[in-house]
Amino acid sequence: MVSTSSTPEPPRHPMTGNRMDAGSDTGFETHEYDVVVIGAGGAGLRAAIAAHDAGARVAVVCKSLLGKAHTVMAEGGIAAAMGNVYDEDGWRVHFRDTMRGGKMLNNWRMAQLHAQEAPDRVLELEEWGALFDRTPDGLISQRDFGGHKYARLAHVGDRTGLEMIRTLQQRAVSLGIDVFMECTVTEIFTDRPKGARPRVSGAFAYWRETGRFVVFRSPSVVLATGGIGKSYQVTSNSWEYTGDGHALALRAGASLINMEFVQFHPTGMVWPPSVRGILVTESVRGDGGVLKNSEGERFMFDYIPEFFRSETADTVEEAEGWYTDKKNHRRPPELLPRDEVARAINAEIKAGRGSPHGGVFLDIASRRDADFIRRRLPSMYHQFKELADVDITAEPMEVGPTCHYVMGGVEVDADTEESRVEGLYAAGEVAGGMHGSNRLGGNSLSDLLVFGRRAGHNAAYHAQRVNVRRPDLPDDEVRAAADRALAPFEEEGGENPYTIQKDLQDVMQRLVGIIRKAEELADSLDEIERLKDRAKRLTVEGHRQYNPGWHLALDLTNMLVVSECIAKAALEREESRGGHTRDDYPKPDPEWGARNLVLTLPGDALDSAVHLAHQPLPVMPDELRALFEETGAS
Amino acid sequence: MAYDLKMRVWRGDSRGGDLTDYTVSVEEGEVVLDAIHRLQATQAGDLAVRWNCKAGKCGSCSAEINGRPRLMCMTRLADFHQAETITVTPMRTFPVIRDLVTDVSFNYEKAEQLPSFAPGPPDADGKRRMMQSDVERGQEFRKCIECFLCQDVCHVVRDHEENKPAFAGPRFFLRYAELDMHPLDTNDRRALAQGAAGLGMCNITKCCTEVCPENIKITDNAIIPMKERVVDRKYDPVVWLGSKIFRRDRREEV
Ligand SMILES: Cc1cc2nc3c(=O)[nH]c(=O)nc-3n(C[C@H](O)[C@H](O)[C@H](O)COP(=O)(O)OP(=O)(O)OC[C@H]3O[C@@H](n4cnc5c(N)ncnc54)[C@H](O)[C@@H]3O)c2cc1C
Ligand code: SF4
Ligand code: SF4
Ligand code: FES
């Protein structure tokens, strides 16, 4: 992108090299758009394409280079009931699986739209050049994954996310959509007319390369910033996952729901330490891999919960039969939803039956031939070979739970993806509701496409509607945003942001992890409060040009407020459900099953305390409810 | 087992810079990117480096390690002697922004110049049919993680700024080949190949194939077939071999 401002050489701080005139209007480059999409993963790119198609002028802003967002790492596949492998499959079955996987806490309307629209969204990718693996009769092949009744995941080996992001990226580039890469948004501007909803007026960002500021004037903003995993020590998530979108939404006046539900993927690498947390795709289990403890026992049979008993095989014979004949066998327990498998692994390790490096064994070597493994799971083969010296065609992998995905996110209207703030939309991992208390594998990539597109369209329509009277963006707000961003350079002798990040990760891992209890959650809130205090005095070395220390200092405030939301909601919800397990309340409670916890930030400063409220879950219409009653499994 | 690793890391920006010596404590099983991150967290908070996945999937962490273009997250310390000093420098073909971060916009500009995929109409049921055997070649090319290491190593543009405007580079020859081999694409095949900017400047040294972390056979499977397409005849292996040997020699001096 080309900078549009030209100014004479400005005064600079003698030590830091910072511009000292950060408050003056000449210091910013300003851009005007109909829709600004924050995030260039699957959700952001799909939203941008949709907004462009609806006639809007669109900018995409992202923290990394284009094509490097988290979506690139997704492995297993995109869930869509296309019925290419099992023609019994259809949106109703997918809808039912999704709701049951989320322990019925999902926003039913989102789950419905998702199941209905996913097949078209996948076909669209093919239209734009994606090359999925094929069935023998030339259709898009679909693979098995946990919690999905039929083989349903469209995939490309185990690099589906790469195919998806590349396809969307190439589409966006060919449409000529403006992309601001390595540009981080730190504020959403809102205009708050008296008595009315706040409404979006733009966004504030800095170029990572130069540290210079960018102001976007725009009546519609789509948040597509992904998740929060970097607040945990062991995670499959990258540095980008600092919960920026969640925090931006809170500050702008929007609300978050389901924040207590964090998904720990059952299979992350555990050894060597440097790769701890890196994901081992669920496809390993879908393609025949099984979990064993140190005694060689296939332990998942001991952990089949009542809720899934009727559809899970309870003998090895039946489970084995399933891989080839799904009609007459129930699914192997290794393919239960992720929360169940993660808890089981956790329990085995606690009981002293773990592997040498504190995981359990995931074995596909003794079950499938080497060629099959290399063909179906090429990047897993590569990953273990290169990083752990393990040949997965010859020996079992060691795996353990890793923080993977946040079900919670911005509360949006199911059909339009608009938040409580007018003109502010959210889609993808940053949005809440769709997955309830637990997400099924493969349902994220499809979520990105379905709701990315809806958010993009609606953001464009909104911009069109307000075209004549665009919201104001006063200069003093812009100046204040710049001052806040530069604050870490002002402090001397303060805290190192890397140290605080590490301490936060330790608190979240220890006290707000897979298994939670009241005292620990209460402690975590105190700890987070102390960290927030320390984070008020951060010191950053060097100058504004490509300075990761500074970038982290700014991300840290977001990580802290989002962690507070998670801990606070986790303490409040006195039951166990999906991605939230309470040692002191081990059972699901029907009362809680009808309730969402909603978080807001009453003061708009990031260090003010978050506010929590209860809200009834939207009630499913009878014709959908009947889908659960037919099978007696509500 | 922890030990002290000696590293030399290039620090600087577009105005110039230097190799800086560091000693950093590292552990068994770690990769170069871990060492760089530890430097960042403990000794050089502002050390600029790109990364995302730490698992060889995103192609962000490209650099030159002891002079060889590699992904930092996939280069294990165990591949070096514990006493050896590891030198990390930014990719040389692209202008430095800061430290290990380079301006790779060259690649994004080239990407914009590519023709887009143009499929014919779908089957009557709205679906499209392609056989697995027909999509496999394209799938090989689409494994590309855009690390741009092949672009970095290619002698046509390495130290030859003047060739950049006319040369798309191996990563984008892959894209042309991918379109060419896509069973559903309707772009004119011959025109595609001829439009593949600078294909003629490539003399098949295979250096790009050697550095590709995804093991894509860039030269054999993409470049050579495209060259054949341009001249519309089979490629002459003798000419090909000659140029390869010549270029290899050149490469040693670089
Ligand atoms: C290893 C791994 C494997 C997975 N496998 C699967 C799978 O097989 N199937 C499946 O369905 N799901 C899978 N998932 C989950 C899925 O990949 C993610 O949930 C999904 O990709 C998130 O997409 P997104 O578009 O919401 O966000 P991302 O793709 O994460 O994109 C977020 C974007 O927002 C930008 N951004 C963030 N903050 C800011 C800011 N402040 N300013 C500007 N830009 C910002 C980032 O730069 C990035 O471009 C996997 C996840 C991981 C980690
Ligand atoms: S084979 Fe061609 S494209 Fe590849 S490095 Fe050699 S000259 Fe460059
Ligand atoms: S072809 Fe290989 S080396 Fe070149 S950018 Fe792609 S992955 Fe990297
Ligand atoms: S960090 Fe993704 S390839 Fe190295």
XYZ file of C-alpha atoms in Angstrom, chain A residues 40-616:
577
model
C -7.377 -11.885 6.335
C -8.116 -15.448 7.374
C -10.953 -17.413 5.846
C -13.641 -15.273 7.461
C -12.057 -11.935 6.585
C -11.282 -12.795 2.989
C -14.713 -14.301 2.405
C -16.315 -11.203 3.929
C -14.224 -8.911 1.744
C -15.152 -10.819 -1.405
C -18.839 -10.660 -0.458
C -18.713 -6.940 0.321
C -16.914 -6.299 -2.953
C -19.518 -8.343 -4.819
C -22.226 -6.246 -3.181
C -20.635 -3.137 -4.666
C -18.728 -1.778 -1.670
C -15.231 -0.294 -1.615
C -13.413 -2.682 0.677
C -10.135 -2.780 2.562
C -8.725 -5.842 4.291
C -6.328 -5.187 7.164
C -4.168 -7.898 8.726
C -1.310 -8.262 11.179
C 0.743 -10.709 9.117
C 1.466 -10.985 5.424
C -1.444 -11.988 3.230
C -1.874 -15.756 3.260
C -0.304 -16.345 6.677
C -3.398 -16.099 8.891
C -4.304 -18.991 11.126
C -6.590 -20.443 8.528
C -3.492 -21.541 6.631
C -2.735 -24.023 9.398
C -6.064 -25.835 9.387
C -5.504 -29.407 8.469
C -8.400 -31.785 8.477
C -11.159 -30.310 6.407
C -14.314 -28.275 5.879
C -17.562 -29.763 7.167
C -20.403 -29.556 4.654
C -23.251 -32.007 4.134
C -22.771 -32.387 0.395
C -23.650 -36.048 0.497
C -20.878 -37.030 -1.919
C -19.884 -40.064 0.108
C -23.118 -40.819 1.996
C -26.221 -39.592 0.292
C -28.153 -39.979 3.562
C -26.320 -36.884 4.740
C -28.083 -33.529 4.599
C -28.283 -30.242 6.455
C -30.595 -31.599 9.135
C -28.117 -34.281 10.142
C -25.266 -31.776 10.129
C -27.356 -29.337 12.168
C -28.159 -32.022 14.698
C -24.530 -33.136 15.011
C -23.424 -29.534 15.497
C -25.985 -28.831 18.219
C -25.235 -32.056 20.032
C -21.494 -31.425 19.769
C -22.083 -27.995 21.328
C -24.208 -29.606 24.070
C -27.258 -27.725 22.812
C -25.903 -24.350 23.841
C -25.425 -23.203 20.255
C -27.416 -20.389 18.769
C -29.813 -22.652 16.857
C -30.316 -20.234 14.006
C -26.594 -19.935 13.336
C -26.216 -23.710 13.444
C -29.090 -24.015 10.975
C -27.767 -21.434 8.519
C -24.334 -22.976 8.777
C -25.545 -26.477 7.957
C -27.755 -25.250 5.128
C -25.246 -23.005 3.395
C -21.929 -24.810 3.877
C -22.215 -27.052 0.773
C -22.657 -24.073 -1.552
C -19.750 -22.277 0.044
C -17.476 -25.251 -0.569
C -18.546 -25.556 -4.199
C -17.823 -21.873 -4.587
C -14.213 -22.480 -3.573
C -13.949 -25.007 -6.352
C -15.341 -22.376 -8.690
C -12.402 -20.170 -7.690
C -9.769 -22.797 -8.331
C -9.535 -25.003 -5.228
C -8.485 -28.579 -5.894
C -10.051 -30.853 -3.296
C -9.359 -34.569 -3.047
C -11.849 -36.559 -5.124
C -14.160 -39.535 -4.702
C -13.838 -42.377 -7.226
C -16.599 -40.797 -9.324
C -14.835 -37.437 -9.434
C -16.753 -35.496 -6.774
C -15.242 -33.727 -3.772
C -14.200 -36.420 -1.334
C -15.364 -36.239 2.291
C -13.654 -37.672 5.368
C -14.705 -38.752 8.842
C -14.211 -36.536 11.860
C -15.244 -36.613 15.501
C -18.899 -35.903 16.194
C -20.001 -35.982 12.545
C -22.391 -38.821 11.807
C -21.286 -39.217 8.189
C -17.996 -38.686 6.378
C -18.476 -34.996 5.749
C -15.203 -33.074 5.609
C -14.090 -31.803 2.223
C -10.311 -31.872 2.336
C -6.986 -31.724 0.584
C -4.737 -34.252 2.330
C -4.100 -32.655 5.692
C -3.561 -29.131 4.397
C -7.119 -28.031 3.777
C -6.643 -24.603 5.345
C -3.809 -23.815 2.975
C -5.996 -24.651 0.009
C -8.809 -22.550 1.390
C -6.782 -19.457 2.198
C -4.857 -19.586 -1.067
C -8.078 -19.870 -3.048
C -9.685 -16.943 -1.235
C -6.510 -14.895 -1.380
C -6.168 -15.406 -5.120
C -9.809 -14.545 -5.606
C -9.502 -11.353 -3.551
C -6.360 -10.332 -5.436
C -7.979 -10.930 -8.799
C -10.919 -8.754 -7.738
C -8.481 -5.971 -6.902
C -9.466 -5.664 -3.228
C -7.086 -3.387 -1.271
C -5.058 -5.240 1.328
C -3.187 -3.552 4.163
C -0.756 -6.217 5.340
C 1.285 -6.104 8.499
C -0.990 -3.394 9.730
C -2.505 -3.804 13.200
C -5.798 -2.255 14.265
C -5.784 -0.906 17.822
C -9.128 0.903 18.025
C -12.582 0.954 16.520
C -14.029 4.444 16.454
C -17.656 4.888 17.313
C -20.057 7.711 17.194
C -22.492 7.604 20.118
C -25.586 9.614 19.267
C -27.685 10.359 22.365
C -30.176 7.658 23.195
C -29.261 5.550 20.160
C -26.977 2.571 19.637
C -23.317 3.430 19.205
C -22.305 3.262 15.566
C -19.029 2.588 13.841
C -17.166 5.472 12.289
C -13.808 3.936 11.506
C -10.685 2.249 12.798
C -7.179 3.129 13.897
C -4.101 1.094 13.006
C -0.327 1.169 12.764
C 1.943 -0.216 10.070
C 4.179 -2.767 11.706
C 6.909 -1.968 9.236
C 7.241 1.703 10.049
C 5.180 2.201 13.178
C 3.272 4.953 11.381
C -0.434 5.382 12.013
C -3.356 4.801 9.681
C -6.885 6.081 10.083
C -9.739 4.356 8.290
C -12.980 6.246 7.877
C -15.703 3.729 7.311
C -19.314 3.181 8.433
C -18.921 -0.616 8.455
C -16.238 -2.703 10.098
C -16.111 -6.500 9.995
C -14.126 -8.177 12.759
C -12.525 -11.393 11.536
C -9.554 -11.494 13.865
C -9.646 -15.107 15.038
C -9.014 -16.333 18.558
C -7.273 -15.978 21.879
C -5.039 -19.060 22.311
C -1.838 -17.127 22.921
C -3.023 -16.488 26.477
C -2.251 -20.156 27.219
C 1.145 -21.777 27.559
C 0.398 -24.892 25.557
C -1.454 -23.937 22.414
C -1.716 -24.678 18.729
C -2.227 -20.971 18.100
C 0.248 -18.377 16.817
C 1.375 -14.979 18.073
C -1.563 -13.385 16.270
C -4.108 -14.971 18.610
C -4.183 -12.286 21.257
C -7.930 -11.718 21.226
C -7.703 -8.343 19.509
C -11.115 -8.535 17.908
C -12.752 -9.620 21.147
C -11.192 -6.666 22.953
C -11.922 -4.180 20.160
C -15.563 -5.229 20.223
C -15.840 -4.853 23.991
C -14.374 -1.369 23.873
C -16.622 -0.305 21.054
C -19.652 -1.251 23.151
C -20.412 -4.740 21.817
C -20.886 -7.846 23.954
C -19.185 -11.244 24.153
C -20.911 -14.565 24.855
C -19.775 -18.113 25.690
C -16.323 -16.957 26.755
C -16.021 -19.717 29.348
C -15.852 -22.275 26.551
C -12.306 -22.802 25.361
C -11.519 -25.837 23.280
C -8.550 -27.940 24.241
C -7.780 -30.131 21.286
C -7.056 -33.617 22.572
C -4.027 -34.196 20.407
C -1.169 -31.717 20.439
C 2.481 -32.710 20.230
C 4.131 -33.028 23.652
C 7.757 -33.669 22.812
C 10.289 -32.110 22.306
C 9.426 -29.076 24.451
C 9.855 -26.656 21.600
C 6.929 -28.164 19.695
C 4.666 -28.698 22.681
C 1.145 -27.742 21.659
C 1.540 -27.994 17.891
C -1.532 -29.679 16.511
C -1.855 -33.297 15.482
C -4.912 -33.343 13.268
C -8.015 -35.273 14.203
C -7.791 -36.898 10.765
C -5.256 -39.270 12.296
C -8.126 -40.720 14.308
C -10.638 -40.340 11.482
C -8.306 -42.381 9.286
C -7.891 -45.181 11.816
C -5.529 -43.980 14.564
C -6.333 -44.982 18.144
C -5.360 -43.700 21.580
C -3.510 -45.967 24.014
C -2.118 -45.513 27.492
C 1.213 -46.698 28.858
C -0.320 -50.111 29.492
C -1.171 -50.441 25.825
C -4.882 -50.198 26.579
C -7.315 -48.520 24.156
C -8.737 -46.475 26.989
C -11.435 -44.439 25.219
C -13.893 -47.295 25.730
C -13.836 -46.436 29.453
C -14.897 -42.841 28.835
C -18.079 -43.032 26.775
C -20.496 -40.518 28.303
C -24.195 -41.236 28.714
C -25.065 -38.497 26.214
C -23.306 -40.307 23.360
C -23.704 -43.919 24.476
C -26.373 -44.835 21.945
C -24.193 -43.825 18.999
C -20.764 -45.009 20.157
C -19.271 -48.471 19.735
C -18.595 -50.156 23.066
C -16.508 -53.061 21.839
C -13.310 -53.103 19.814
C -14.982 -55.375 17.244
C -17.781 -52.959 16.574
C -15.411 -49.990 16.433
C -13.192 -51.792 13.933
C -16.166 -52.641 11.770
C -17.135 -48.994 11.508
C -14.217 -47.902 9.331
C -15.521 -49.963 6.437
C -19.225 -50.332 7.184
C -20.751 -47.301 8.815
C -24.339 -48.375 8.435
C -24.110 -51.375 10.696
C -21.604 -50.170 13.264
C -21.447 -47.350 15.744
C -18.481 -44.931 15.782
C -15.280 -45.717 17.660
C -15.020 -43.760 20.930
C -11.794 -42.119 19.708
C -14.093 -40.032 17.530
C -16.212 -38.604 20.315
C -16.341 -34.795 20.369
C -13.080 -33.116 21.342
C -14.013 -32.115 24.880
C -14.732 -35.752 25.777
C -11.467 -37.029 24.331
C -9.392 -34.230 25.899
C -10.828 -34.939 29.351
C -10.208 -38.663 28.957
C -6.565 -38.095 28.026
C -6.191 -35.708 30.918
C -7.603 -38.315 33.305
C -5.294 -41.077 32.017
C -2.250 -38.881 32.469
C -3.373 -37.896 35.974
C -3.876 -41.561 36.841
C -0.235 -42.246 36.012
C -0.866 -44.089 32.769
C 0.687 -41.452 30.537
C 3.531 -41.717 28.038
C 7.147 -40.860 28.964
C 6.754 -37.155 28.161
C 3.408 -36.613 29.819
C 1.002 -37.463 27.025
C -0.649 -40.625 25.755
C 0.054 -42.659 22.620
C -1.672 -42.062 19.309
C -1.063 -45.070 17.148
C -1.720 -45.313 13.442
C 1.544 -47.098 12.558
C 0.343 -50.512 13.657
C -3.044 -50.063 12.020
C -2.505 -48.693 8.537
C 0.243 -49.305 6.018
C 2.981 -46.766 5.499
C 1.822 -45.708 2.048
C -1.678 -44.981 3.221
C -0.366 -42.868 6.108
C 1.993 -40.878 3.929
C -0.702 -40.230 1.354
C -3.502 -39.312 3.748
C -1.431 -37.465 6.334
C 1.568 -36.039 4.506
C 2.086 -32.993 6.670
C 1.741 -34.980 9.918
C 4.337 -37.385 8.593
C 6.603 -34.467 7.734
C 5.971 -32.629 11.011
C 6.876 -35.581 13.245
C 9.814 -36.620 11.122
C 11.329 -33.153 11.006
C 10.514 -31.844 14.448
C 10.447 -34.908 16.696
C 12.453 -37.564 14.864
C 9.425 -39.824 14.971
C 8.373 -41.883 11.958
C 4.606 -42.095 12.354
C 4.418 -44.994 9.922
C 6.587 -47.046 12.277
C 5.933 -45.862 15.817
C 3.170 -44.233 17.845
C 3.044 -40.479 18.450
C 2.950 -38.949 21.907
C 0.090 -36.490 22.240
C -1.711 -34.430 24.878
C -4.325 -31.664 25.044
C -3.508 -28.211 23.650
C -5.470 -24.959 23.711
C -6.926 -24.714 20.263
C -10.039 -22.675 19.743
C -12.352 -20.308 21.570
C -16.059 -20.981 21.178
C -16.827 -17.635 22.792
C -16.853 -14.405 20.890
C -18.747 -11.361 19.796
C -22.485 -11.706 20.214
C -24.073 -11.186 16.807
C -27.427 -11.360 15.122
C -27.563 -14.829 13.556
C -28.694 -13.696 10.116
C -26.670 -10.503 9.653
C -23.646 -10.996 11.962
C -24.129 -7.486 13.296
C -23.112 -6.874 16.919
C -24.793 -4.548 19.394
C -22.884 -1.714 17.738
C -24.381 -0.454 14.501
C -22.053 -1.161 11.602
C -19.842 -3.523 13.590
C -19.952 -7.116 12.307
C -18.094 -10.222 13.406
C -17.456 -13.543 11.679
C -15.249 -16.579 12.138
C -13.556 -17.563 15.346
C -14.024 -14.081 16.831
C -17.810 -14.437 16.701
C -19.714 -16.379 19.371
C -22.828 -18.525 19.415
C -22.446 -20.842 16.458
C -20.548 -23.592 18.269
C -22.216 -23.442 21.676
C -20.040 -25.012 24.335
C -17.888 -27.099 21.988
C -17.011 -26.938 18.306
C -16.881 -29.992 16.096
C -13.799 -30.429 13.957
C -14.263 -29.059 10.453
C -17.077 -26.771 11.541
C -14.779 -23.786 11.787
C -13.666 -23.613 8.180
C -17.287 -23.881 7.054
C -18.304 -21.290 9.651
C -15.746 -18.854 8.196
C -17.231 -19.175 4.736
C -20.902 -19.094 5.664
C -20.757 -16.225 8.124
C -17.875 -14.410 6.458
C -20.041 -14.061 3.385
C -23.095 -12.990 5.358
C -21.119 -10.423 7.343
C -19.562 -9.010 4.177
C -22.878 -8.622 2.414
C -24.571 -6.995 5.366
C -21.661 -4.669 6.037
C -21.879 -3.500 2.440
C -25.639 -2.966 2.650
C -25.202 -1.017 5.857
C -22.624 1.270 4.257
C -25.025 1.820 1.393
C -27.883 2.666 3.761
C -25.952 5.297 5.686
C -24.200 6.625 2.628
C -25.643 10.112 2.822
C -24.979 10.607 6.517
C -21.774 8.893 7.483
C -20.850 8.973 11.165
C -18.401 11.560 12.458
C -14.833 10.829 13.377
C -13.521 13.683 15.541
C -9.809 14.485 15.421
C -9.364 14.401 19.167
C -10.370 10.726 19.204
C -7.744 10.003 16.606
C -5.135 11.856 18.641
C -6.099 9.970 21.787
C -5.749 6.662 19.953
C -2.252 7.610 18.847
C -1.254 8.630 22.363
C -2.438 5.339 23.767
C -0.493 3.406 21.176
C 2.701 5.298 21.960
C 2.423 5.108 25.733
C 4.833 2.144 26.112
C 7.642 4.276 24.698
C 7.118 6.945 27.323
C 7.763 4.722 30.317
C 11.263 4.019 31.559
C 12.275 1.226 33.893
C 8.859 -0.440 33.632
C 7.972 -4.066 32.970
C 9.088 -6.220 30.034
C 5.985 -7.174 27.989
C 7.412 -10.629 27.248
C 7.599 -11.350 30.979
C 3.998 -10.335 31.583
C 2.827 -12.401 28.652
C 4.652 -15.403 30.070
C 3.140 -14.845 33.507
C -0.338 -14.551 32.046
C 0.111 -17.775 30.088
C 1.148 -19.475 33.285
C -1.922 -18.221 35.170
C -4.354 -19.260 32.436
C -2.756 -22.663 31.960
C -2.664 -23.440 35.680
C -5.909 -21.916 36.897
C -8.264 -21.647 33.910
C -7.295 -24.833 32.040
C -9.193 -27.984 31.086
C -10.411 -28.834 34.584
C -11.499 -25.860 36.665
C -12.594 -25.166 40.224
C -13.995 -22.169 42.076
C -10.980 -21.316 44.272
C -8.565 -21.517 41.373
C -10.764 -19.388 39.144
C -11.109 -16.796 41.882
C -7.308 -16.819 42.278
C -6.890 -16.383 38.554
C -9.005 -13.249 38.632
C -6.812 -11.790 41.368
C -3.714 -12.701 39.402
C -5.083 -11.146 36.235
C -5.883 -7.995 38.198
C -2.268 -7.831 39.368
C -1.004 -8.399 35.849
C -3.258 -5.637 34.575
C -1.677 -3.347 37.120
C 1.817 -4.319 36.088
C 0.883 -3.884 32.446
C 0.125 -0.233 33.058
C 3.855 0.317 33.246
C 5.380 -1.382 30.239
C 8.714 -0.377 28.808
C 9.660 -1.034 25.241
C 13.161 -1.036 23.793
C 14.083 0.533 20.492
C 11.966 2.514 18.064
C 8.707 2.184 16.157
C 10.035 0.400 13.118
C 9.081 -3.320 13.028
C 9.391 -3.663 16.779
C 7.865 -6.902 18.120
C 8.314 -5.751 21.719
C 6.075 -2.768 21.092
C 3.560 -4.838 19.160
C 3.329 -7.266 22.052
C 2.918 -4.429 24.538
C -0.180 -3.318 22.634
C -1.543 -6.854 22.193
C -1.056 -7.544 25.872
C -3.885 -5.281 26.975
C -6.203 -7.292 24.753
C -4.954 -10.603 26.105
C -5.547 -9.427 29.643
C -9.117 -8.262 29.175
C -10.051 -11.374 27.213
C -8.479 -13.617 29.871
C -10.518 -11.807 32.483
C -13.675 -12.515 30.484
C -12.831 -16.220 30.278
C -12.027 -16.550 33.976
C -15.025 -14.546 35.083
C -17.526 -16.500 33.007
C -15.859 -19.780 34.000
C -16.261 -18.932 37.665
C -19.898 -18.002 37.178
C -21.004 -21.099 35.268
C -21.505 -23.720 37.953
C -21.832 -26.790 35.776
C -19.750 -28.791 33.324
C -20.584 -28.581 29.652
C -18.470 -28.916 26.509
C -15.302 -26.899 26.734
C -15.972 -25.912 30.336
C -15.342 -28.564 32.997
C -15.776 -27.779 36.677
C -14.298 -30.211 39.148
C -16.732 -28.874 41.756
C -19.773 -29.131 39.451
C -19.025 -32.179 37.311
C -22.486 -32.534 35.720
C -24.356 -30.511 33.130
C -27.286 -28.634 34.632
C -30.442 -28.083 32.521
C -30.939 -24.608 34.034
C -27.507 -23.558 32.862
C -28.206 -25.218 29.546
C -30.768 -22.532 28.803
C -28.521 -19.621 29.668
C -25.763 -17.586 28.050
C -23.307 -15.458 29.956
C -22.831 -12.060 28.376
C -19.794 -9.860 28.992
C -19.529 -6.157 28.396
C -17.137 -3.370 29.291
C -19.064 -0.560 30.943
C -16.201 1.913 30.985
C -14.575 2.012 27.609
C -11.035 1.792 28.960
C -9.456 -1.616 28.628
C -8.412 -1.646 32.246
C -11.897 -1.192 33.623
C -13.571 -4.324 34.987
C -15.749 -6.434 32.709
C -19.408 -6.798 33.511
C -21.218 -10.124 33.417
C -24.940 -10.801 32.918
C -27.178 -13.830 32.377
C -29.320 -14.053 29.270
C -31.774 -16.738 28.163
